[in-house]
XYZ file of C-alpha atoms in Angstrom:
207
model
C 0.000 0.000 0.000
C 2.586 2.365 0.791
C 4.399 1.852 -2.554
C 1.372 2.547 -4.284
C 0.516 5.131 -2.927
C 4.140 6.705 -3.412
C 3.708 6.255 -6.860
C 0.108 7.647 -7.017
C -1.874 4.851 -7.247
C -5.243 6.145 -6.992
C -7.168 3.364 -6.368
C -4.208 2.462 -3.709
C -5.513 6.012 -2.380
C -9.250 5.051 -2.609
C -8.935 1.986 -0.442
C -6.773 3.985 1.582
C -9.386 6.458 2.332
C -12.320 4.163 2.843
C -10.217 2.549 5.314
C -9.172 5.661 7.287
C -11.424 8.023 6.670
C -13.873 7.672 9.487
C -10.900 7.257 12.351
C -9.720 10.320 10.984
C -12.898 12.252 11.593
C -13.396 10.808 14.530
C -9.890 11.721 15.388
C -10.617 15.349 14.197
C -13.910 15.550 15.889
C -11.817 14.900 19.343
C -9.665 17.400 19.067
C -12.199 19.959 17.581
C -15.372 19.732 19.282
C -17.154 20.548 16.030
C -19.080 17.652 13.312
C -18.554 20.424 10.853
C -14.761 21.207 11.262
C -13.953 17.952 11.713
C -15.397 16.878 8.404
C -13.211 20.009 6.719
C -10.432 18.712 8.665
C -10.944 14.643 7.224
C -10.922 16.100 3.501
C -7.957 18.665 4.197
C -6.244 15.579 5.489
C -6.871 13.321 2.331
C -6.027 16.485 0.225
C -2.708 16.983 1.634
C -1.886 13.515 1.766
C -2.048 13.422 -1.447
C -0.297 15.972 -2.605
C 2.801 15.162 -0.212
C 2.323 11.558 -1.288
C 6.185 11.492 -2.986
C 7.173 12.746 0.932
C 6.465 8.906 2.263
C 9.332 6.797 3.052
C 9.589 3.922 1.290
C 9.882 1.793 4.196
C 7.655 1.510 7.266
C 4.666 -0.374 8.943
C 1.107 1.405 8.875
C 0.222 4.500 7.122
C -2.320 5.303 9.720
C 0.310 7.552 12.160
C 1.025 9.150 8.871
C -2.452 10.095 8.259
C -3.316 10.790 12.063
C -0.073 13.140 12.009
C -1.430 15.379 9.171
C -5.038 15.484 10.851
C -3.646 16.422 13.895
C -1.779 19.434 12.322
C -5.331 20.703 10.135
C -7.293 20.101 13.285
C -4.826 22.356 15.301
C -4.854 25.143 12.565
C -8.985 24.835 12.296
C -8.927 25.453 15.948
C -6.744 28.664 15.375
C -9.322 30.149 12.673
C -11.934 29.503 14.835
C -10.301 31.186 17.622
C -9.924 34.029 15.297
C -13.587 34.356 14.319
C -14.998 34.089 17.703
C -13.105 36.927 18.474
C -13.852 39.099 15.712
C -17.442 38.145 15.869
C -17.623 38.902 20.379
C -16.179 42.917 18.536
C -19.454 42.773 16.754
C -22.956 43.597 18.297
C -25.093 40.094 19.119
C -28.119 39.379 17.122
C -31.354 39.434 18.081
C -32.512 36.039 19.654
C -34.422 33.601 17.342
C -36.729 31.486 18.719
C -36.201 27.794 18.470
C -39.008 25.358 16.806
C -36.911 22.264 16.000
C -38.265 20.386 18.754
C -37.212 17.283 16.247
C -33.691 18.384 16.879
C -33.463 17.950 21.006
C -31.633 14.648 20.191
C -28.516 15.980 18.275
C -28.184 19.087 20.674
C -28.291 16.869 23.356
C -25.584 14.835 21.970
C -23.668 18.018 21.151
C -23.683 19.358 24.625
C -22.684 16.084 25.969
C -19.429 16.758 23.780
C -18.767 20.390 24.332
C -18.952 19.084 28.192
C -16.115 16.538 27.314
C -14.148 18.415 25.028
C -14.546 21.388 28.275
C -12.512 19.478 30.382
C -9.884 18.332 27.531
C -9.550 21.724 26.617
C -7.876 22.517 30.135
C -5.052 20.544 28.646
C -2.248 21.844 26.741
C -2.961 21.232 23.198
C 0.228 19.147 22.829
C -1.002 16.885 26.023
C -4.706 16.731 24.251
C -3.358 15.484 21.257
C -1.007 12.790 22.645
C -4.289 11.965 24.571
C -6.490 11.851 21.455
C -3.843 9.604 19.757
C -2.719 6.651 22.312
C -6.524 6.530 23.828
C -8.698 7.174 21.076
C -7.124 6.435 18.263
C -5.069 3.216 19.357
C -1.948 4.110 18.169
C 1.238 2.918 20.562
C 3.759 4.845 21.935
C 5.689 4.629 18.423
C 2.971 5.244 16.505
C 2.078 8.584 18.495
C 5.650 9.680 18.154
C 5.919 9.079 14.009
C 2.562 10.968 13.990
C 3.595 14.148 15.968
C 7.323 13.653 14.982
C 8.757 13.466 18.371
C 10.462 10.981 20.791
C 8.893 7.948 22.479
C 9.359 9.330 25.710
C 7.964 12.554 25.603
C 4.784 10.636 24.450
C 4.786 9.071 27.569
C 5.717 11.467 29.804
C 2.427 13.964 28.206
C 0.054 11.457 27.978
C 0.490 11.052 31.886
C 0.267 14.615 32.375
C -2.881 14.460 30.582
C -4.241 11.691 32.549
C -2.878 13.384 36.136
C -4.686 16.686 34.702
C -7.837 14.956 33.724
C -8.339 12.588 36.914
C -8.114 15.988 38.736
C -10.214 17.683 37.224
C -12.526 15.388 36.461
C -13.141 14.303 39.982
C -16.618 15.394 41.318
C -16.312 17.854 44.468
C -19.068 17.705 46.660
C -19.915 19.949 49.853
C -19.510 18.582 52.791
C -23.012 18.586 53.575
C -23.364 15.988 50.839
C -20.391 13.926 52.483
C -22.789 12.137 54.564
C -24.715 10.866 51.364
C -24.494 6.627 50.192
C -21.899 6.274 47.451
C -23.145 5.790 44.301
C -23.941 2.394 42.952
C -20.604 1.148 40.859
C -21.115 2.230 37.287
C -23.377 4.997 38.041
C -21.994 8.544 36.199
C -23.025 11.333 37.670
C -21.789 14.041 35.051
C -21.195 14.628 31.391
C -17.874 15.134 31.714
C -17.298 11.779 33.776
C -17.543 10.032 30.576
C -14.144 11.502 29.291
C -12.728 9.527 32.425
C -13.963 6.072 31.235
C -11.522 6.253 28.516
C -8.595 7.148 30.401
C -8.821 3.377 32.022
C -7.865 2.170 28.557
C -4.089 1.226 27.814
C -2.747 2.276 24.396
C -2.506 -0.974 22.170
């Protein structure tokens, strides 16, 4: 695959994006919060990757860190623009509210503040922990894998990714009052926030 591909092989490149393509997004989506952005992020991916097709060395195992290292890099500069607009649009005066008569849509705004609660709590992170986090949870890639992607060594992807977990358990962790101290523990496997379901992932070892 990755000789075809070097020499431009497009239906080497068509099997090679409906193999990726949805990790990708899904990769994109985790690092942007957005179903829109991280579509435009998938087929900036696939774009470049083709174009910088000649770039791949001849030799080597998977091309998915390759793939996962050029989505990483769109999804960081999509996050840029959009910090860009937000802040030319909070200059601007707000419009006037609309009100809403999708009642049809409840479901997919419920699912989409259920990820702007988890992507909250990985945006505390430094973008360079979040990523590392994205990759060896998420994603699945190994320590190598992570560091071919982001083109650094094998042990600063370990030493971020347990930042990132140290970070996340902490802030993560429910605080109650002490009035509420006195209160029966949960049931095991009950999830008392949004955010808790970030955590759930952070049990799982990178393969």
């Amino acid at each position: 695959m990755r000789a075809r591909v070097r020499a431009g092989d497009r239906e080497a490149f068509a099997e090679l994006y409906d193999t990726h393509a949805r990790a990708v997004y899904h990769h994109a989506l985790r690092l942007t919060g957005d179903w829109s952005t991280a579509e435009e992020v998938m087929s900036e991916t696939f774009l470049a990757a083709w174009r910088v097709r000649e770039r791949l060395e001849p030799d080597g195992g998977s091309l998915t860190p390759w793939l996962y290292g050029i989505a990483t890099h769109k999804a960081h500069n999509a996050n840029r623009g959009l910090r860009r607009r937000l802040a030319f649009l909070d200059r601007r005066p707000s419009p006037p509210p609309v009100a809403d008569f999708a009642e049809e849509t409840a479901g997919r705004i419920d699912d989409a503040r259920k990820l702007a609660a988890i992507h909250g709590a990985l945006g505390q992170l430094r973008r360079q922990e979040r990523e590392v986090l994205a990759l060896c949870v998420w994603s699945g890639l190994d320590y190598r894998q992570t560091a071919q992607a982001l083109g650094i060594p094998v042990g600063t992807v370990r030493s971020r990714l347990s930042r990132a977990r140290a970070k996340l358990a902490r802030r993560l962790q429910p605080v109650r009052p002490a009035a509420e101290k006195t209160e029966p523990r949960p049931r095991r496997g009950e999830v008392k926030s949004e955010a808790a379901f970030a955590a759930l992932s952070l049990r799982e070892e990178p393969r």
